[in-house]
Amino acid sequence: MASARALQRMLVLLLIGGLMAACAAPPGASTTATAIPTSAPGGEGTPPAAPAPTPTAAPSDAAAGGGIIYVVIAEESEARYRVREQLVGVNLPSDAVGTTRAITGVLVLEGNRVVSEASRFQVDLRTLTSDQARRDNFIRRNTLQADRYPYAVFVPREIQGLPSPLPTSGEHAFRLIGDLTIREATRPVTWEVIARVEGDRVIAQARTQFTFADFGLEPPRVPVVLSVDETIRLEVDAVLQRQP
């Protein structure tokens, strides 16, 4: 009888030990449960959710990502127009000069190539002033129609004569070619540029010219002006800062 009880006790202990071994997780094993696919009413599994779309950068941001960016410092820059005119009571012709510091711009370069989709300059035509208020009013209201078309916009397309790699010092002459928009007319223009590089700063003088007719503009007509030359000369003295 005693031996039977001992045998029974041994079998119980072996059974308990086997159950404990089966339930114990091995070291390092994952305890994460596996999700069971849920069936749709039609019997097919629910398709996985589509990944969120990757944001697409704007063309200018994408283009500027690998380029060198220069930004105009407006308070150190000035844009001007010059038109030869003959005034009443003055023996010799003189230049009518209108100026403004309301100039903004970004120039993006990759080597000596312009990234045109990321580059742009504009001048607020409403702020142009000269030494004659009547001339300014006529130009603002009639010639430029600045209340309706407040900005002249230049988009550079090409640089000719700029060294590569870009210099970090010295004075350099080159041409900046692009599209100028005044009112509703856009025309190609070429700027003759002389730029002095001082580290991260560029001090540039740019010059171009065109006629009133090129952009469908009306020459100034005020009582003190006898005649106006057909050619408009644009001048920009700009300081640009390279961005980090």
Coordinates of N, CA and C in Angstrom, one line a residue:
M1 N 0.8 -1.2 0.0 CA 0.0 0.0 0.0 C 0.9 1.2 0.0
A2 N 2.0 1.2 0.8 CA 2.9 2.4 0.9 C 3.6 2.6 -0.4
S3 N 3.9 1.5 -1.0 CA 4.6 1.7 -2.3 C 3.7 2.2 -3.4
A4 N 2.4 1.9 -3.3 CA 1.4 2.4 -4.3 C 1.3 3.9 -4.1
R5 N 1.2 4.3 -2.8 CA 1.1 5.8 -2.6 C 2.3 6.5 -3.1
A6 N 3.4 5.9 -2.9 CA 4.7 6.6 -3.3 C 4.7 6.7 -4.8
L7 N 4.3 5.7 -5.5 CA 4.2 5.7 -7.0 C 3.2 6.7 -7.5
Q8 N 2.1 6.8 -6.8 CA 1.1 7.8 -7.2 C 1.6 9.2 -7.0
R9 N 2.3 9.4 -5.9 CA 2.9 10.8 -5.6 C 3.9 11.1 -6.6
M10 N 4.7 10.2 -7.1 CA 5.7 10.5 -8.1 C 5.1 10.8 -9.4
L11 N 4.0 10.2 -9.8 CA 3.4 10.5 -11.1 C 2.8 11.9 -11.0
V12 N 2.2 12.3 -9.9 CA 1.6 13.6 -9.8 C 2.7 14.7 -9.9
L13 N 3.9 14.4 -9.3 CA 5.0 15.4 -9.4 C 5.5 15.5 -10.8
L14 N 5.6 14.4 -11.5 CA 6.1 14.4 -12.9 C 5.1 15.2 -13.8
L15 N 3.8 14.9 -13.5 CA 2.8 15.6 -14.3 C 2.8 17.1 -14.1
I16 N 3.0 17.6 -12.9 CA 3.0 19.0 -12.6 C 4.3 19.6 -13.2
G17 N 5.4 18.9 -13.1 CA 6.7 19.4 -13.7 C 6.6 19.6 -15.2
G18 N 5.9 18.6 -15.9 CA 5.7 18.7 -17.3 C 4.9 19.9 -17.7
L19 N 3.8 20.1 -17.0 CA 2.9 21.3 -17.3 C 3.7 22.6 -17.1
M20 N 4.5 22.7 -16.1 CA 5.2 23.9 -15.8 C 6.3 24.2 -17.0
A21 N 6.9 23.1 -17.4 CA 7.9 23.3 -18.5 C 7.2 23.7 -19.8
A22 N 6.0 23.2 -20.0 CA 5.3 23.5 -21.3 C 4.9 25.0 -21.3
C23 N 4.5 25.5 -20.1 CA 4.0 26.9 -20.0 C 5.1 27.9 -20.0
A24 N 6.3 27.6 -19.6 CA 7.3 28.6 -19.4 C 7.8 29.0 -20.8
A25 N 8.0 30.4 -21.0 CA 8.5 30.9 -22.2 C 10.0 30.8 -22.2
P26 N 10.7 30.5 -23.3 CA 12.1 30.4 -23.4 C 12.7 31.8 -23.3
P27 N 13.9 31.9 -22.7 CA 14.6 33.2 -22.6 C 14.7 34.0 -23.9
G28 N 14.3 35.3 -23.9 CA 14.4 36.1 -25.1 C 13.3 35.9 -26.1
A29 N 12.3 35.0 -25.8 CA 11.2 34.9 -26.8 C 10.3 36.0 -26.7
S30 N 9.7 36.4 -27.9 CA 8.8 37.5 -27.9 C 7.4 37.1 -27.4
T31 N 6.8 38.0 -26.7 CA 5.5 37.7 -26.2 C 4.4 38.5 -26.9
T32 N 4.8 39.1 -28.1 CA 3.8 39.9 -28.8 C 2.8 39.0 -29.5
A33 N 1.5 39.3 -29.4 CA 0.5 38.5 -30.0 C 0.4 38.8 -31.5
T34 N 0.1 37.8 -32.3 CA -0.1 38.0 -33.7 C -1.5 38.3 -34.0
A35 N -1.7 39.5 -34.8 CA -3.0 39.9 -35.1 C -3.7 39.0 -36.1
I36 N -4.9 38.7 -35.9 CA -5.7 37.9 -36.8 C -6.4 38.7 -37.8
P37 N -6.2 38.5 -39.2 CA -6.9 39.3 -40.2 C -8.4 39.3 -40.0
T38 N -9.0 40.5 -40.2 CA -10.4 40.6 -40.1 C -11.0 40.5 -41.5
S39 N -12.0 39.7 -41.6 CA -12.6 39.5 -42.9 C -13.7 40.5 -43.2
A40 N -13.7 41.0 -44.4 CA -14.8 41.9 -44.8 C -16.1 41.2 -45.0
P41 N -17.2 41.9 -45.1 CA -18.5 41.2 -45.3 C -18.5 40.3 -46.5
G42 N -17.7 40.6 -47.5 CA -17.7 39.7 -48.7 C -16.8 38.5 -48.5
G43 N -16.1 38.4 -47.4 CA -15.3 37.3 -47.2 C -13.8 37.5 -47.4
E44 N -13.5 38.7 -48.1 CA -12.1 39.0 -48.4 C -11.5 39.8 -47.2
G45 N -10.2 39.6 -47.1 CA -9.5 40.3 -46.0 C -9.5 41.8 -46.3
T46 N -9.5 42.7 -45.2 CA -9.5 44.1 -45.4 C -8.1 44.5 -45.9
P47 N -8.0 45.3 -47.0 CA -6.6 45.7 -47.5 C -5.9 46.6 -46.5
P48 N -4.6 46.5 -46.5 CA -3.9 47.4 -45.5 C -4.0 48.9 -45.9
A49 N -4.0 49.7 -44.9 CA -4.1 51.2 -45.2 C -3.0 51.7 -46.0
A50 N -3.3 52.6 -46.9 CA -2.2 53.2 -47.8 C -1.3 54.1 -47.0
P51 N 0.0 54.1 -47.3 CA 0.9 54.9 -46.6 C 0.6 56.4 -46.8
A52 N 0.9 57.2 -45.9 CA 0.7 58.7 -46.0 C 1.6 59.2 -47.1
P53 N 1.0 60.1 -48.0 CA 1.9 60.6 -49.1 C 3.0 61.5 -48.6
T54 N 4.2 61.4 -49.3 CA 5.3 62.2 -48.9 C 5.1 63.6 -49.4
P55 N 5.3 64.6 -48.6 CA 5.1 66.0 -49.0 C 6.1 66.3 -50.2
T56 N 5.6 67.0 -51.2 CA 6.4 67.4 -52.3 C 6.8 68.8 -52.1
A57 N 8.1 69.1 -52.2 CA 8.6 70.4 -52.0 C 8.2 71.3 -53.2
A58 N 8.0 72.6 -52.9 CA 7.7 73.5 -54.0 C 8.9 73.6 -54.9
P59 N 8.7 73.9 -56.2 CA 9.9 73.9 -57.1 C 11.0 74.7 -56.7
S60 N 10.7 75.9 -56.1 CA 11.8 76.8 -55.7 C 12.6 76.2 -54.5
D61 N 11.9 75.6 -53.6 CA 12.6 74.9 -52.4 C 13.4 73.8 -52.9
A62 N 12.9 73.0 -53.8 CA 13.6 71.8 -54.3 C 14.8 72.2 -55.0
A63 N 14.7 73.2 -55.9 CA 15.8 73.7 -56.7 C 16.9 74.3 -55.9
A64 N 16.5 75.0 -54.8 CA 17.4 75.7 -54.0 C 18.1 74.8 -53.0
G65 N 17.7 73.6 -52.9 CA 18.2 72.7 -51.9 C 19.7 72.5 -52.1
G66 N 20.2 72.3 -53.3 CA 21.6 72.1 -53.5 C 22.4 73.3 -54.0
G67 N 21.8 74.4 -54.1 CA 22.4 75.6 -54.6 C 22.9 76.6 -53.6
I68 N 23.6 77.6 -54.1 CA 24.1 78.7 -53.3 C 23.1 79.9 -53.4
I69 N 22.6 80.4 -52.3 CA 21.5 81.4 -52.3 C 22.0 82.7 -51.8
Y70 N 21.7 83.7 -52.6 CA 22.1 85.1 -52.3 C 20.8 85.9 -52.2
V71 N 20.6 86.7 -51.2 CA 19.4 87.5 -50.9 C 19.8 89.0 -50.9
V72 N 19.0 89.8 -51.6 CA 19.2 91.2 -51.7 C 19.0 91.9 -50.3
I73 N 19.9 92.7 -49.9 CA 19.7 93.5 -48.6 C 19.1 94.9 -49.1
A74 N 17.8 95.0 -48.9 CA 17.1 96.2 -49.5 C 17.6 97.5 -49.0
E75 N 17.9 97.6 -47.7 CA 18.3 98.9 -47.1 C 19.7 99.3 -47.6
E76 N 20.4 98.4 -48.3 CA 21.7 98.8 -48.8 C 21.7 98.8 -50.4
S77 N 20.5 98.7 -50.9 CA 20.4 98.6 -52.4 C 19.5 99.7 -52.9
E78 N 19.6 99.9 -54.2 CA 18.8 101.0 -54.9 C 18.5 100.6 -56.3
A79 N 17.3 100.9 -56.8 CA 17.0 100.7 -58.2 C 16.7 102.1 -58.8
R80 N 17.1 102.3 -60.1 CA 16.8 103.7 -60.7 C 16.4 103.5 -62.2
Y81 N 15.7 104.5 -62.6 CA 15.5 104.6 -64.1 C 16.1 106.0 -64.5
R82 N 16.6 106.0 -65.7 CA 17.1 107.3 -66.3 C 16.5 107.4 -67.7
V83 N 16.0 108.6 -67.9 CA 15.5 109.0 -69.3 C 15.9 110.4 -69.6
R84 N 16.5 110.5 -70.8 CA 17.0 111.8 -71.2 C 15.8 112.7 -71.6
E85 N 15.8 113.9 -71.1 CA 14.6 114.8 -71.4 C 15.1 116.2 -71.6
Q86 N 14.3 117.0 -72.3 CA 14.6 118.4 -72.5 C 13.5 119.2 -71.7
L87 N 13.9 120.0 -70.7 CA 13.0 120.7 -69.9 C 12.8 122.2 -70.5
V88 N 11.6 122.7 -70.2 CA 11.4 124.1 -70.5 C 12.3 125.0 -69.8
G89 N 12.9 126.0 -70.5 CA 13.8 127.0 -69.9 C 15.2 126.5 -69.6
V90 N 15.5 125.2 -70.0 CA 16.9 124.7 -69.8 C 17.5 124.5 -71.2
N91 N 18.7 125.0 -71.3 CA 19.4 124.9 -72.6 C 19.8 123.5 -73.1
L92 N 20.3 122.7 -72.1 CA 20.8 121.4 -72.5 C 19.9 120.3 -71.9
P93 N 19.9 119.2 -72.6 CA 19.1 118.0 -72.1 C 19.7 117.5 -70.8
S94 N 18.9 116.9 -70.0 CA 19.3 116.3 -68.7 C 18.6 115.0 -68.5
D95 N 19.0 114.3 -67.5 CA 18.4 113.0 -67.2 C 17.3 113.1 -66.1
A96 N 16.2 112.6 -66.4 CA 15.2 112.4 -65.4 C 15.5 111.1 -64.7
V97 N 15.6 111.2 -63.4 CA 16.1 110.0 -62.6 C 15.1 109.7 -61.5
G98 N 14.5 108.5 -61.5 CA 13.6 108.1 -60.4 C 14.3 106.9 -59.7
T99 N 14.2 107.0 -58.3 CA 14.9 106.0 -57.5 C 13.9 105.3 -56.5
T100 N 14.3 104.2 -56.0 CA 13.6 103.5 -54.9 C 14.5 102.5 -54.3
R101 N 14.3 102.2 -53.0 CA 15.0 101.2 -52.3 C 14.1 100.0 -52.0
A102 N 12.8 100.0 -52.6 CA 11.9 98.9 -52.4 C 12.2 97.8 -53.4
I103 N 13.3 97.2 -53.2 CA 13.8 96.1 -54.1 C 14.0 94.9 -53.3
T104 N 13.5 93.8 -53.8 CA 13.8 92.5 -53.1 C 14.2 91.5 -54.1
G105 N 14.9 90.5 -53.7 CA 15.4 89.5 -54.7 C 16.1 88.3 -54.1
V106 N 16.1 87.2 -54.8 CA 16.9 86.0 -54.4 C 17.5 85.5 -55.7
L107 N 18.8 85.2 -55.6 CA 19.5 84.6 -56.7 C 20.1 83.3 -56.2
V108 N 19.7 82.2 -56.9 CA 20.2 80.8 -56.6 C 21.1 80.3 -57.7
L109 N 22.3 79.9 -57.3 CA 23.3 79.4 -58.3 C 23.7 78.0 -58.0
E110 N 23.9 77.2 -59.0 CA 24.5 75.9 -58.9 C 25.8 76.0 -59.8
G111 N 26.9 76.1 -59.2 CA 28.1 76.4 -60.0 C 28.0 77.8 -60.6
N112 N 28.1 77.9 -61.9 CA 27.9 79.2 -62.5 C 26.6 79.1 -63.3
R113 N 25.6 78.3 -62.9 CA 24.3 78.2 -63.6 C 23.3 78.8 -62.7
V114 N 22.3 79.5 -63.3 CA 21.2 80.1 -62.5 C 20.1 79.1 -62.3
V115 N 19.6 78.9 -61.1 CA 18.4 78.1 -60.9 C 17.3 79.0 -61.0
S116 N 16.7 79.1 -62.3 CA 15.8 80.2 -62.6 C 14.4 80.0 -61.8
E117 N 14.0 78.8 -61.6 CA 12.8 78.6 -60.9 C 12.8 79.0 -59.4
A118 N 14.0 79.2 -58.9 CA 14.2 79.6 -57.5 C 14.7 81.1 -57.4
S119 N 14.9 81.7 -58.5 CA 15.5 83.1 -58.5 C 14.5 84.1 -59.0
R120 N 14.5 85.3 -58.4 CA 13.5 86.3 -58.7 C 13.9 87.6 -58.1
F121 N 13.7 88.7 -58.8 CA 13.9 90.1 -58.3 C 12.7 90.9 -58.6
Q122 N 12.3 91.8 -57.7 CA 11.2 92.7 -58.0 C 11.4 94.0 -57.4
V123 N 10.8 95.0 -58.0 CA 10.9 96.4 -57.6 C 9.5 97.0 -57.4
D124 N 9.2 97.6 -56.3 CA 7.9 98.2 -56.1 C 7.8 99.6 -56.9
L125 N 7.1 99.6 -58.0 CA 7.1 100.8 -58.8 C 6.3 101.9 -58.2
R126 N 5.5 101.7 -57.2 CA 4.7 102.7 -56.6 C 5.6 103.6 -55.8
T127 N 6.8 103.2 -55.5 CA 7.7 104.0 -54.6 C 8.7 104.8 -55.3
L128 N 8.7 104.8 -56.7 CA 9.7 105.5 -57.5 C 9.4 107.0 -57.3
T129 N 10.5 107.8 -57.0 CA 10.4 109.2 -56.9 C 11.6 109.9 -57.6
S130 N 11.3 111.1 -58.1 CA 12.3 111.9 -58.8 C 12.3 113.3 -58.2
D131 N 12.9 114.3 -58.9 CA 12.9 115.7 -58.4 C 11.6 116.4 -58.9
Q132 N 10.7 115.8 -59.6 CA 9.5 116.4 -60.1 C 8.3 115.6 -59.7
A133 N 7.5 116.2 -58.8 CA 6.3 115.5 -58.4 C 5.3 115.2 -59.5
R134 N 5.2 116.2 -60.5 CA 4.2 116.0 -61.6 C 4.7 114.9 -62.5
R135 N 6.0 114.8 -62.7 CA 6.5 113.7 -63.5 C 6.2 112.4 -62.8
D136 N 6.5 112.3 -61.5 CA 6.2 111.1 -60.7 C 4.8 110.7 -60.8
N137 N 3.9 111.6 -60.7 CA 2.5 111.3 -60.8 C 2.1 110.7 -62.1
F138 N 2.6 111.4 -63.2 CA 2.3 110.9 -64.5 C 2.8 109.5 -64.8
I139 N 4.1 109.3 -64.4 CA 4.7 108.0 -64.6 C 3.9 106.9 -63.8
R140 N 3.6 107.2 -62.5 CA 2.9 106.3 -61.7 C 1.5 105.9 -62.2
R141 N 0.8 107.0 -62.6 CA -0.6 106.7 -63.0 C -0.8 106.3 -64.5
N142 N 0.0 106.9 -65.4 CA -0.2 106.6 -66.8 C 0.9 105.7 -67.4
T143 N 2.2 106.0 -67.2 CA 3.2 105.2 -67.8 C 3.2 103.8 -67.3
L144 N 3.3 103.7 -66.0 CA 3.4 102.4 -65.3 C 2.1 101.8 -64.8
Q145 N 1.1 102.7 -64.6 CA -0.2 102.2 -64.0 C 0.1 101.4 -62.8
A146 N 0.9 102.0 -61.9 CA 1.4 101.3 -60.7 C 0.4 100.8 -59.8
D147 N -0.8 101.5 -59.7 CA -1.8 101.0 -58.8 C -2.3 99.6 -59.2
R148 N -2.3 99.4 -60.5 CA -2.8 98.1 -61.1 C -1.7 97.1 -61.3
Y149 N -0.5 97.6 -61.6 CA 0.7 96.7 -61.8 C 1.8 97.2 -60.9
P150 N 1.8 96.9 -59.6 CA 2.7 97.6 -58.7 C 4.2 97.1 -58.8
Y151 N 4.4 96.0 -59.5 CA 5.8 95.5 -59.4 C 6.4 95.3 -60.8
A152 N 7.7 95.6 -61.0 CA 8.5 95.1 -62.1 C 9.2 93.9 -61.6
V153 N 9.1 92.8 -62.4 CA 9.7 91.5 -62.0 C 10.7 91.1 -63.0
F154 N 11.9 90.7 -62.5 CA 12.9 90.1 -63.3 C 13.2 88.7 -62.9
V155 N 13.1 87.7 -63.8 CA 13.5 86.3 -63.5 C 14.7 86.0 -64.3
P156 N 15.9 85.8 -63.7 CA 17.1 85.5 -64.4 C 17.1 84.0 -65.0
R157 N 17.6 83.9 -66.2 CA 17.6 82.5 -66.8 C 19.0 82.0 -67.0
E158 N 20.0 82.9 -67.2 CA 21.3 82.5 -67.6 C 22.4 83.5 -67.2
I159 N 23.6 83.0 -66.8 CA 24.7 83.9 -66.5 C 25.8 83.6 -67.5
Q160 N 26.4 84.6 -68.1 CA 27.5 84.5 -69.0 C 28.7 85.2 -68.5
G161 N 29.8 84.5 -68.4 CA 31.1 85.1 -68.0 C 31.4 85.0 -66.5
L162 N 30.6 84.3 -65.8 CA 30.9 84.1 -64.3 C 31.8 82.9 -64.1
P163 N 32.9 83.1 -63.4 CA 33.8 82.0 -63.2 C 33.2 80.9 -62.4
S164 N 33.7 79.7 -62.6 CA 33.3 78.5 -61.9 C 34.6 77.8 -61.5
P165 N 34.8 77.4 -60.2 CA 33.8 77.7 -59.1 C 33.7 79.2 -58.8
L166 N 32.6 79.5 -58.0 CA 32.4 80.9 -57.7 C 33.5 81.5 -56.9
P167 N 33.9 82.7 -57.3 CA 35.0 83.4 -56.6 C 34.6 83.8 -55.2
T168 N 35.5 83.9 -54.3 CA 35.2 84.4 -52.9 C 35.8 85.8 -52.7
S169 N 36.4 86.4 -53.7 CA 36.9 87.8 -53.6 C 37.2 88.3 -55.0
G170 N 37.4 89.6 -55.1 CA 37.8 90.3 -56.3 C 36.6 90.8 -57.1
E171 N 36.8 91.5 -58.2 CA 35.8 92.2 -59.0 C 35.6 91.4 -60.3
H172 N 34.4 91.2 -60.7 CA 34.1 90.3 -61.8 C 33.0 90.9 -62.7
A173 N 33.1 90.8 -64.0 CA 32.1 91.3 -64.9 C 31.4 90.1 -65.6
F174 N 30.1 90.2 -65.7 CA 29.4 89.1 -66.4 C 28.1 89.7 -66.9
R175 N 27.3 88.8 -67.6 CA 26.0 89.2 -68.1 C 24.9 88.3 -67.4
L176 N 23.9 89.0 -67.0 CA 22.7 88.2 -66.4 C 21.5 88.4 -67.3
I177 N 21.1 87.3 -67.9 CA 20.1 87.3 -68.9 C 18.8 86.7 -68.4
G178 N 17.7 87.3 -68.7 CA 16.4 86.8 -68.2 C 15.2 87.5 -68.7
D179 N 14.1 87.4 -68.1 CA 12.8 87.9 -68.5 C 12.3 89.0 -67.6
L180 N 12.1 90.2 -68.1 CA 11.6 91.3 -67.3 C 10.1 91.6 -67.7
T181 N 9.3 91.7 -66.6 CA 7.9 91.9 -66.8 C 7.5 93.3 -66.2
I182 N 6.9 94.1 -67.0 CA 6.4 95.4 -66.6 C 5.0 95.5 -67.1
R183 N 4.0 95.7 -66.2 CA 2.6 95.7 -66.6 C 2.3 94.3 -67.1
E184 N 1.7 94.2 -68.3 CA 1.4 92.9 -68.9 C 2.4 92.4 -69.9
A185 N 3.5 93.1 -70.1 CA 4.5 92.7 -71.1 C 5.7 92.1 -70.5
T186 N 6.1 91.0 -71.0 CA 7.4 90.3 -70.6 C 8.3 90.2 -71.8
R187 N 9.5 90.7 -71.6 CA 10.5 90.8 -72.6 C 11.9 90.3 -72.1
P188 N 12.7 89.6 -73.0 CA 14.0 89.2 -72.6 C 14.9 90.5 -72.5
V189 N 15.7 90.6 -71.4 CA 16.7 91.6 -71.3 C 18.0 91.1 -70.8
T190 N 19.1 91.8 -71.1 CA 20.4 91.4 -70.6 C 21.0 92.5 -69.8
W191 N 21.4 92.2 -68.6 CA 22.0 93.1 -67.6 C 23.5 92.9 -67.7
E192 N 24.2 94.1 -67.9 CA 25.7 94.1 -67.7 C 26.0 94.3 -66.3
V193 N 26.7 93.4 -65.7 CA 26.9 93.4 -64.2 C 28.4 93.5 -63.9
I194 N 28.8 94.3 -63.0 CA 30.1 94.4 -62.4 C 29.9 94.1 -60.9
A195 N 30.5 93.0 -60.4 CA 30.2 92.6 -59.0 C 31.6 92.5 -58.2
R196 N 31.6 93.0 -57.0 CA 32.7 92.8 -56.2 C 32.4 91.9 -55.0
V197 N 33.2 90.8 -54.9 CA 32.9 89.8 -53.9 C 33.7 90.0 -52.7
E198 N 33.1 90.1 -51.6 CA 33.7 90.3 -50.3 C 33.3 89.2 -49.3
G199 N 33.8 88.0 -49.4 CA 33.4 86.9 -48.6 C 32.0 86.4 -49.0
D200 N 31.1 86.6 -48.0 CA 29.7 86.2 -48.2 C 28.8 87.3 -48.8
R201 N 29.4 88.4 -49.0 CA 28.7 89.6 -49.6 C 29.1 89.9 -51.0
V202 N 28.1 90.3 -51.8 CA 28.4 90.7 -53.2 C 27.8 92.1 -53.4
I203 N 28.7 93.0 -53.8 CA 28.2 94.4 -54.1 C 28.2 94.5 -55.7
A204 N 27.0 94.6 -56.2 CA 26.8 94.5 -57.7 C 26.2 95.8 -58.2
Q205 N 26.7 96.2 -59.4 CA 26.1 97.2 -60.2 C 25.6 96.6 -61.5
A206 N 24.3 96.7 -61.8 CA 23.7 96.1 -63.0 C 23.1 97.2 -63.9
R207 N 23.3 97.1 -65.2 CA 22.7 98.1 -66.1 C 22.1 97.4 -67.3
T208 N 20.9 97.9 -67.7 CA 20.3 97.5 -68.9 C 19.5 98.6 -69.5
Q209 N 19.0 98.5 -70.7 CA 18.1 99.5 -71.3 C 17.2 98.9 -72.4
F210 N 16.1 99.6 -72.6 CA 15.1 99.2 -73.6 C 14.3 100.5 -73.9
T211 N 13.3 100.4 -74.8 CA 12.5 101.6 -75.2 C 11.1 101.5 -74.5
F212 N 10.5 102.6 -74.5 CA 9.1 102.7 -74.1 C 8.2 101.7 -74.9
A213 N 8.5 101.7 -76.2 CA 7.7 100.9 -77.1 C 7.9 99.4 -76.8
D214 N 9.0 99.0 -76.3 CA 9.3 97.6 -76.0 C 8.2 97.0 -75.1
F215 N 7.8 97.8 -74.1 CA 6.8 97.3 -73.1 C 5.5 98.0 -73.2
G216 N 5.3 98.8 -74.4 CA 4.0 99.4 -74.6 C 3.7 100.5 -73.6
L217 N 4.8 101.3 -73.2 CA 4.7 102.3 -72.2 C 4.5 103.7 -72.8
E218 N 3.8 104.5 -72.2 CA 3.6 105.9 -72.6 C 4.6 106.8 -72.0
P219 N 5.4 107.5 -72.8 CA 6.4 108.5 -72.3 C 5.7 109.6 -71.5
P220 N 6.5 110.1 -70.5 CA 5.9 111.2 -69.6 C 5.6 112.4 -70.5
R221 N 4.4 113.0 -70.2 CA 4.0 114.2 -70.9 C 3.5 115.2 -69.8
V222 N 4.3 116.1 -69.4 CA 3.9 117.1 -68.5 C 4.4 118.5 -69.0
P223 N 3.8 119.6 -68.5 CA 4.1 120.9 -69.1 C 5.5 121.3 -69.1
V224 N 6.3 120.9 -68.1 CA 7.7 121.4 -67.9 C 8.6 120.6 -68.8
V225 N 8.1 119.5 -69.5 CA 9.0 118.7 -70.3 C 8.7 118.9 -71.8
L226 N 9.7 119.3 -72.5 CA 9.5 119.6 -74.0 C 9.6 118.3 -74.8
S227 N 10.6 117.4 -74.4 CA 10.7 116.2 -75.2 C 11.3 115.1 -74.3
V228 N 11.1 113.9 -74.6 CA 11.6 112.7 -73.9 C 12.3 111.8 -74.8
D229 N 13.5 111.3 -74.5 CA 14.1 110.3 -75.3 C 13.4 109.0 -75.2
E230 N 13.4 108.2 -76.3 CA 12.7 106.9 -76.3 C 13.3 105.8 -75.4
T231 N 14.6 106.0 -75.1 CA 15.3 104.9 -74.4 C 15.2 105.1 -72.9
I232 N 14.9 104.0 -72.2 CA 14.9 104.0 -70.7 C 16.1 103.2 -70.3
R233 N 16.9 103.7 -69.4 CA 18.0 103.0 -68.8 C 17.7 102.6 -67.4
L234 N 17.9 101.4 -67.1 CA 17.7 100.9 -65.7 C 19.0 100.6 -65.0
E235 N 19.1 101.0 -63.8 CA 20.3 100.8 -63.0 C 19.9 100.2 -61.6
V236 N 20.7 99.2 -61.2 CA 20.5 98.6 -59.9 C 21.8 98.5 -59.2
D237 N 21.9 99.1 -58.1 CA 23.1 98.9 -57.2 C 22.6 98.1 -56.0
A238 N 23.1 96.8 -56.0 CA 22.5 95.9 -55.0 C 23.6 95.3 -54.2
V239 N 23.3 95.1 -52.9 CA 24.1 94.3 -52.0 C 23.4 93.0 -51.7
L240 N 24.1 91.9 -52.0 CA 23.5 90.6 -51.8 C 24.3 89.8 -50.7
Q241 N 23.6 89.1 -49.8 CA 24.2 88.3 -48.8 C 24.0 86.8 -49.0
R242 N 25.1 86.1 -49.0 CA 25.0 84.7 -49.1 C 24.4 84.0 -47.9
Q243 N 23.4 83.1 -48.1 CA 22.7 82.5 -47.0 C 23.5 81.3 -46.5
P244 N 23.5 81.0 -45.2 CA 24.2 79.8 -44.7 C 23.6 78.5 -45.1

